[in-house]
mmCIF file with all atom_site columns, C-alpha atoms in Angstrom:
data_model
loop_
_atom_site.group_PDB
_atom_site.id
_atom_site.type_symbol
_atom_site.label_atom_id
_atom_site.label_alt_id
_atom_site.label_comp_id
_atom_site.label_asym_id
_atom_site.label_entity_id
_atom_site.label_seq_id
_atom_site.pdbx_PDB_ins_code
_atom_site.Cartn_x
_atom_site.Cartn_y
_atom_site.Cartn_z
_atom_site.occupancy
_atom_site.B_iso_or_equiv
_atom_site.pdbx_formal_charge
_atom_site.auth_seq_id
_atom_site.auth_comp_id
_atom_site.auth_asym_id
_atom_site.auth_atom_id
_atom_site.pdbx_PDB_model_num
ATOM 1   C CA . MET A 1 1   ? 0.000   0.000   0.000  1.00 52.00 ? 1   MET A CA 1
ATOM 2   C CA . LYS A 1 2   ? 2.854   2.346   0.712  1.00 57.00 ? 2   LYS A CA 1
ATOM 3   C CA . LEU A 1 3   ? 4.027   1.953   -2.871 1.00 61.00 ? 3   LEU A CA 1
ATOM 4   C CA . VAL A 1 4   ? 0.649   3.085   -4.253 1.00 61.00 ? 4   VAL A CA 1
ATOM 5   C CA . PHE A 1 5   ? -0.466  5.640   -1.641 1.00 60.00 ? 5   PHE A CA 1
ATOM 6   C CA . GLY A 1 6   ? 2.842   6.771   -0.233 1.00 63.00 ? 6   GLY A CA 1
ATOM 7   C CA . SER A 1 7   ? 3.902   6.848   3.406  1.00 62.00 ? 7   SER A CA 1
ATOM 8   C CA . ASP A 1 8   ? 0.610   8.503   4.474  1.00 61.00 ? 8   ASP A CA 1
ATOM 9   C CA . GLY A 1 9   ? -1.532  5.862   2.760  1.00 61.00 ? 9   GLY A CA 1
ATOM 10  C CA . LEU A 1 10  ? -1.612  3.436   5.666  1.00 61.00 ? 10  LEU A CA 1
ATOM 11  C CA . HIS A 1 11  ? -3.395  4.648   8.794  1.00 61.00 ? 11  HIS A CA 1
ATOM 12  C CA . GLU A 1 12  ? -2.746  2.146   11.574 1.00 63.00 ? 12  GLU A CA 1
ATOM 13  C CA . GLY A 1 13  ? -5.518  3.726   13.674 1.00 64.00 ? 13  GLY A CA 1
ATOM 14  C CA . LYS A 1 14  ? -8.162  2.569   11.187 1.00 62.00 ? 14  LYS A CA 1
ATOM 15  C CA . PHE A 1 15  ? -7.298  -1.105  11.574 1.00 61.00 ? 15  PHE A CA 1
ATOM 16  C CA . ARG A 1 16  ? -8.206  -3.313  14.497 1.00 63.00 ? 16  ARG A CA 1
ATOM 17  C CA . THR A 1 17  ? -6.250  -6.251  15.745 1.00 67.00 ? 17  THR A CA 1
ATOM 18  C CA . TRP A 1 18  ? -7.750  -9.682  15.202 1.00 70.00 ? 18  TRP A CA 1
ATOM 19  C CA . SER A 1 19  ? -9.899  -10.780 18.120 1.00 75.00 ? 19  SER A CA 1
ATOM 20  C CA . GLN A 1 20  ? -11.976 -13.859 18.764 1.00 81.00 ? 20  GLN A CA 1
ATOM 21  C CA . CYS A 1 21  ? -14.191 -11.988 21.243 1.00 83.00 ? 21  CYS A CA 1
ATOM 22  C CA . PHE A 1 22  ? -15.879 -8.899  19.832 1.00 79.00 ? 22  PHE A CA 1
ATOM 23  C CA . HIS A 1 23  ? -18.963 -6.683  19.905 1.00 78.00 ? 23  HIS A CA 1
ATOM 24  C CA . CYS A 1 24  ? -21.120 -6.413  16.790 1.00 76.00 ? 24  CYS A CA 1
ATOM 25  C CA . VAL A 1 25  ? -24.796 -5.525  16.140 1.00 73.00 ? 25  VAL A CA 1
ATOM 26  C CA . GLY A 1 26  ? -25.506 -5.117  19.842 1.00 73.00 ? 26  GLY A CA 1
ATOM 27  C CA . ILE A 1 27  ? -24.211 -8.582  20.711 1.00 78.00 ? 27  ILE A CA 1
ATOM 28  C CA . GLU A 1 28  ? -21.063 -9.845  22.398 1.00 82.00 ? 28  GLU A CA 1
ATOM 29  C CA . TRP A 1 29  ? -19.583 -12.682 20.326 1.00 82.00 ? 29  TRP A CA 1
ATOM 30  C CA . ASN A 1 30  ? -17.177 -15.231 21.814 1.00 86.00 ? 30  ASN A CA 1
ATOM 31  C CA . THR A 1 31  ? -16.015 -17.455 18.978 1.00 84.00 ? 31  THR A CA 1
ATOM 32  C CA . PRO A 1 32  ? -13.682 -19.778 20.963 1.00 86.00 ? 32  PRO A CA 1
ATOM 33  C CA . ASP A 1 33  ? -16.532 -20.704 23.336 1.00 86.00 ? 33  ASP A CA 1
ATOM 34  C CA . ALA A 1 34  ? -19.125 -20.508 20.504 1.00 84.00 ? 34  ALA A CA 1
ATOM 35  C CA . THR A 1 35  ? -21.409 -18.312 22.622 1.00 83.00 ? 35  THR A CA 1
ATOM 36  C CA . ILE A 1 36  ? -23.192 -15.002 22.287 1.00 81.00 ? 36  ILE A CA 1
ATOM 37  C CA . THR A 1 37  ? -24.432 -12.597 24.945 1.00 79.00 ? 37  THR A CA 1
ATOM 38  C CA . ILE A 1 38  ? -27.145 -9.959  24.827 1.00 78.00 ? 38  ILE A CA 1
ATOM 39  C CA . LEU A 1 39  ? -25.830 -6.828  26.440 1.00 76.00 ? 39  LEU A CA 1
ATOM 40  C CA . GLN A 1 40  ? -27.393 -6.217  29.847 1.00 77.00 ? 40  GLN A CA 1
ATOM 41  C CA . ARG A 1 41  ? -27.981 -2.572  28.939 1.00 80.00 ? 41  ARG A CA 1
ATOM 42  C CA . LYS A 1 42  ? -30.354 -3.718  26.175 1.00 78.00 ? 42  LYS A CA 1
ATOM 43  C CA . ILE A 1 43  ? -32.338 -5.755  28.704 1.00 78.00 ? 43  ILE A CA 1
ATOM 44  C CA . ASP A 1 44  ? -32.246 -2.880  31.205 1.00 81.00 ? 44  ASP A CA 1
ATOM 45  C CA . LYS A 1 45  ? -33.570 -0.511  28.542 1.00 83.00 ? 45  LYS A CA 1
ATOM 46  C CA . THR A 1 46  ? -36.428 -2.843  27.626 1.00 84.00 ? 46  THR A CA 1
ATOM 47  C CA . LYS A 1 47  ? -37.662 -3.930  31.072 1.00 87.00 ? 47  LYS A CA 1
ATOM 48  C CA . PRO A 1 48  ? -39.106 -0.581  32.229 1.00 91.00 ? 48  PRO A CA 1
ATOM 49  C CA . ILE A 1 49  ? -40.904 -0.020  28.923 1.00 91.00 ? 49  ILE A CA 1
ATOM 50  C CA . VAL A 1 50  ? -42.660 -3.388  29.167 1.00 92.00 ? 50  VAL A CA 1
ATOM 51  C CA . ALA A 1 51  ? -43.437 -2.859  32.869 1.00 93.00 ? 51  ALA A CA 1
ATOM 52  C CA . GLU A 1 52  ? -44.859 0.613   32.207 1.00 95.00 ? 52  GLU A CA 1
ATOM 53  C CA . THR A 1 53  ? -46.972 -0.690  29.325 1.00 94.00 ? 53  THR A CA 1
ATOM 54  C CA . LEU A 1 54  ? -48.463 -3.292  31.667 1.00 94.00 ? 54  LEU A CA 1
ATOM 55  C CA . THR A 1 55  ? -49.907 -0.494  33.813 1.00 95.00 ? 55  THR A CA 1
ATOM 56  C CA . MET A 1 56  ? -51.671 1.199   30.883 1.00 96.00 ? 56  MET A CA 1
ATOM 57  C CA . ARG A 1 57  ? -55.336 0.589   30.115 1.00 96.00 ? 57  ARG A CA 1
ATOM 58  C CA . PHE A 1 58  ? -54.925 1.968   26.575 1.00 97.00 ? 58  PHE A CA 1
ATOM 59  C CA . ILE A 1 59  ? -51.766 1.359   24.555 1.00 96.00 ? 59  ILE A CA 1
ATOM 60  C CA . SER A 1 60  ? -51.043 3.965   21.900 1.00 96.00 ? 60  SER A CA 1
ATOM 61  C CA . GLN A 1 61  ? -49.885 3.128   18.398 1.00 96.00 ? 61  GLN A CA 1
ATOM 62  C CA . LYS A 1 62  ? -46.567 4.794   19.148 1.00 96.00 ? 62  LYS A CA 1
ATOM 63  C CA . ARG A 1 63  ? -46.100 2.592   22.229 1.00 96.00 ? 63  ARG A CA 1
ATOM 64  C CA . LEU A 1 64  ? -46.941 -0.535  20.199 1.00 96.00 ? 64  LEU A CA 1
ATOM 65  C CA . ASP A 1 65  ? -44.366 0.485   17.587 1.00 95.00 ? 65  ASP A CA 1
ATOM 66  C CA . ASN A 1 66  ? -41.838 1.063   20.369 1.00 93.00 ? 66  ASN A CA 1
ATOM 67  C CA . LEU A 1 67  ? -42.515 -2.339  21.957 1.00 92.00 ? 67  LEU A CA 1
ATOM 68  C CA . VAL A 1 68  ? -42.203 -4.193  18.669 1.00 93.00 ? 68  VAL A CA 1
ATOM 69  C CA . GLY A 1 69  ? -38.951 -2.380  17.916 1.00 90.00 ? 69  GLY A CA 1
ATOM 70  C CA . ILE A 1 70  ? -37.240 -3.086  21.216 1.00 86.00 ? 70  ILE A CA 1
ATOM 71  C CA . LEU A 1 71  ? -38.487 -6.645  21.640 1.00 87.00 ? 71  LEU A CA 1
ATOM 72  C CA . HIS A 1 72  ? -37.611 -7.606  18.067 1.00 83.00 ? 72  HIS A CA 1
ATOM 73  C CA . HIS A 1 73  ? -33.889 -7.671  18.853 1.00 74.00 ? 73  HIS A CA 1
ATOM 74  C CA . ILE A 1 74  ? -34.366 -9.830  21.921 1.00 76.00 ? 74  ILE A CA 1
ATOM 75  C CA . VAL A 1 75  ? -36.667 -12.325 20.176 1.00 78.00 ? 75  VAL A CA 1
ATOM 76  C CA . THR A 1 76  ? -33.713 -13.345 18.017 1.00 73.00 ? 76  THR A CA 1
ATOM 77  C CA . PHE A 1 77  ? -32.192 -15.002 21.071 1.00 72.00 ? 77  PHE A CA 1
ATOM 78  C CA . ILE A 1 78  ? -35.337 -16.621 22.420 1.00 75.00 ? 78  ILE A CA 1
ATOM 79  C CA . PRO A 1 79  ? -36.983 -18.807 19.777 1.00 74.00 ? 79  PRO A CA 1
ATOM 80  C CA . VAL A 1 80  ? -39.869 -19.660 22.117 1.00 78.00 ? 80  VAL A CA 1
ATOM 81  C CA . ALA A 1 81  ? -40.769 -15.932 22.215 1.00 82.00 ? 81  ALA A CA 1
ATOM 82  C CA . LYS A 1 82  ? -41.693 -15.767 18.524 1.00 86.00 ? 82  LYS A CA 1
ATOM 83  C CA . PRO A 1 83  ? -45.416 -16.570 18.984 1.00 88.00 ? 83  PRO A CA 1
ATOM 84  C CA . PHE A 1 84  ? -45.656 -13.830 21.623 1.00 88.00 ? 84  PHE A CA 1
ATOM 85  C CA . MET A 1 85  ? -43.971 -11.427 19.245 1.00 91.00 ? 85  MET A CA 1
ATOM 86  C CA . GLN A 1 86  ? -46.270 -12.440 16.394 1.00 93.00 ? 86  GLN A CA 1
ATOM 87  C CA . ARG A 1 87  ? -49.337 -11.672 18.520 1.00 93.00 ? 87  ARG A CA 1
ATOM 88  C CA . LEU A 1 88  ? -47.930 -8.270  19.467 1.00 94.00 ? 88  LEU A CA 1
ATOM 89  C CA . ILE A 1 89  ? -47.209 -7.495  15.811 1.00 95.00 ? 89  ILE A CA 1
ATOM 90  C CA . GLY A 1 90  ? -50.738 -8.638  14.956 1.00 95.00 ? 90  GLY A CA 1
ATOM 91  C CA . VAL A 1 91  ? -52.185 -6.100  17.402 1.00 95.00 ? 91  VAL A CA 1
ATOM 92  C CA . GLN A 1 92  ? -49.852 -3.420  16.037 1.00 96.00 ? 92  GLN A CA 1
ATOM 93  C CA . LEU A 1 93  ? -50.832 -4.081  12.413 1.00 96.00 ? 93  LEU A CA 1
ATOM 94  C CA . THR A 1 94  ? -54.553 -4.223  13.198 1.00 96.00 ? 94  THR A CA 1
ATOM 95  C CA . THR A 1 95  ? -54.486 -0.812  14.873 1.00 96.00 ? 95  THR A CA 1
ATOM 96  C CA . LYS A 1 96  ? -52.582 0.622   11.902 1.00 95.00 ? 96  LYS A CA 1
ATOM 97  C CA . LYS A 1 97  ? -54.873 -1.025  9.358  1.00 95.00 ? 97  LYS A CA 1
ATOM 98  C CA . TYR A 1 98  ? -57.986 0.548   10.847 1.00 95.00 ? 98  TYR A CA 1
ATOM 99  C CA . GLY A 1 99  ? -56.321 3.895   11.558 1.00 94.00 ? 99  GLY A CA 1
ATOM 100 C CA . ARG A 1 100 ? -56.771 3.659   15.314 1.00 95.00 ? 100 ARG A CA 1
ATOM 101 C CA . SER A 1 101 ? -54.684 5.711   17.703 1.00 96.00 ? 101 SER A CA 1
ATOM 102 C CA . GLY A 1 102 ? -54.047 2.612   19.785 1.00 95.00 ? 102 GLY A CA 1
ATOM 103 C CA . THR A 1 103 ? -55.762 -0.328  21.431 1.00 95.00 ? 103 THR A CA 1
ATOM 104 C CA . PRO A 1 104 ? -57.213 -1.177  24.820 1.00 96.00 ? 104 PRO A CA 1
ATOM 105 C CA . ARG A 1 105 ? -55.014 -3.509  26.839 1.00 94.00 ? 105 ARG A CA 1
ATOM 106 C CA . THR A 1 106 ? -56.807 -6.831  26.502 1.00 93.00 ? 106 THR A CA 1
ATOM 107 C CA . ASP A 1 107 ? -56.354 -9.749  28.878 1.00 95.00 ? 107 ASP A CA 1
ATOM 108 C CA . SER A 1 108 ? -54.324 -11.661 26.284 1.00 92.00 ? 108 SER A CA 1
ATOM 109 C CA . LEU A 1 109 ? -52.075 -8.647  25.650 1.00 93.00 ? 109 LEU A CA 1
ATOM 110 C CA . ARG A 1 110 ? -51.620 -8.218  29.405 1.00 94.00 ? 110 ARG A CA 1
ATOM 111 C CA . ASP A 1 111 ? -50.742 -11.911 29.766 1.00 93.00 ? 111 ASP A CA 1
ATOM 112 C CA . ASP A 1 112 ? -48.182 -11.703 26.949 1.00 91.00 ? 112 ASP A CA 1
ATOM 113 C CA . LEU A 1 113 ? -46.553 -8.604  28.443 1.00 91.00 ? 113 LEU A CA 1
ATOM 114 C CA . THR A 1 114 ? -46.528 -10.275 31.864 1.00 91.00 ? 114 THR A CA 1
ATOM 115 C CA . TRP A 1 115 ? -44.786 -13.259 30.284 1.00 88.00 ? 115 TRP A CA 1
ATOM 116 C CA . TRP A 1 116 ? -42.119 -10.952 28.857 1.00 86.00 ? 116 TRP A CA 1
ATOM 117 C CA . ASN A 1 117 ? -41.749 -9.094  32.131 1.00 84.00 ? 117 ASN A CA 1
ATOM 118 C CA . GLU A 1 118 ? -41.679 -11.993 34.575 1.00 82.00 ? 118 GLU A CA 1
ATOM 119 C CA . LEU A 1 119 ? -40.191 -14.880 32.660 1.00 71.00 ? 119 LEU A CA 1
ATOM 120 C CA . VAL A 1 120 ? -37.991 -13.506 29.914 1.00 69.00 ? 120 VAL A CA 1
ATOM 121 C CA . PHE A 1 121 ? -36.373 -10.621 31.737 1.00 70.00 ? 121 PHE A CA 1
ATOM 122 C CA . GLU A 1 122 ? -35.674 -12.649 34.859 1.00 69.00 ? 122 GLU A CA 1
ATOM 123 C CA . ASN A 1 123 ? -33.211 -14.840 32.966 1.00 64.00 ? 123 ASN A CA 1
ATOM 124 C CA . GLU A 1 124 ? -29.700 -13.923 31.968 1.00 67.00 ? 124 GLU A CA 1
ATOM 125 C CA . PHE A 1 125 ? -28.738 -14.010 28.341 1.00 67.00 ? 125 PHE A CA 1
ATOM 126 C CA . ALA A 1 126 ? -25.036 -14.513 28.831 1.00 68.00 ? 126 ALA A CA 1
ATOM 127 C CA . GLY A 1 127 ? -23.221 -17.246 27.019 1.00 72.00 ? 127 GLY A CA 1
ATOM 128 C CA . ILE A 1 128 ? -26.048 -18.550 24.859 1.00 74.00 ? 128 ILE A CA 1
ATOM 129 C CA . PRO A 1 129 ? -24.662 -21.349 22.663 1.00 76.00 ? 129 PRO A CA 1
ATOM 130 C CA . MET A 1 130 ? -24.441 -20.403 19.001 1.00 74.00 ? 130 MET A CA 1
ATOM 131 C CA . SER A 1 131 ? -25.757 -23.869 18.175 1.00 74.00 ? 131 SER A CA 1
ATOM 132 C CA . MET A 1 132 ? -29.233 -22.635 19.159 1.00 70.00 ? 132 MET A CA 1
ATOM 133 C CA . PHE A 1 133 ? -29.249 -20.425 16.072 1.00 67.00 ? 133 PHE A CA 1
ATOM 134 C CA . GLY A 1 134 ? -28.234 -22.860 13.367 1.00 65.00 ? 134 GLY A CA 1
ATOM 135 C CA . THR A 1 135 ? -25.815 -25.614 12.661 1.00 61.00 ? 135 THR A CA 1
ATOM 136 C CA . MET A 1 136 ? -22.158 -25.255 13.396 1.00 57.00 ? 136 MET A CA 1
ATOM 137 C CA . PRO A 1 137 ? -19.724 -25.986 10.572 1.00 58.00 ? 137 PRO A CA 1
ATOM 138 C CA . PRO A 1 138 ? -17.884 -29.285 10.971 1.00 65.00 ? 138 PRO A CA 1
ATOM 139 C CA . GLU A 1 139 ? -14.463 -29.017 12.537 1.00 67.00 ? 139 GLU A CA 1
ATOM 140 C CA . ARG A 1 140 ? -11.576 -29.622 10.198 1.00 66.00 ? 140 ARG A CA 1
ATOM 141 C CA . ASP A 1 141 ? -8.244  -31.092 11.103 1.00 63.00 ? 141 ASP A CA 1
ATOM 142 C CA . GLY A 1 142 ? -5.223  -28.966 10.215 1.00 53.00 ? 142 GLY A CA 1
#
């Protein structure tokens, strides 16, 4: 590169050293252990929003959009949460389709939000095996 761009062509500060543990797309990746971790700050950001929504009798369209947005990232790590997410998206799309400003908090919506609040957020998402998200490539010798 120095031959083409001269002595100023290579900026060492723009290159990172190779690492097997790194942070990318809001996730901590540990390739030697084949695990991933959701950052605790993402969970901490989400918990109060879900808890506050549980106290509301009427959930605005903006709040539904917010819930879907923040829970979408977490659902990636919890395959069993997909049906709960699908129901929430169904409520969101129905309110948009009919031009409503929101929806009353139904018993089923309350139960789903309680599930998120009490079961999902009480668990730690540290060191989740990558094998939960697909097949691992076969190991090769040498």
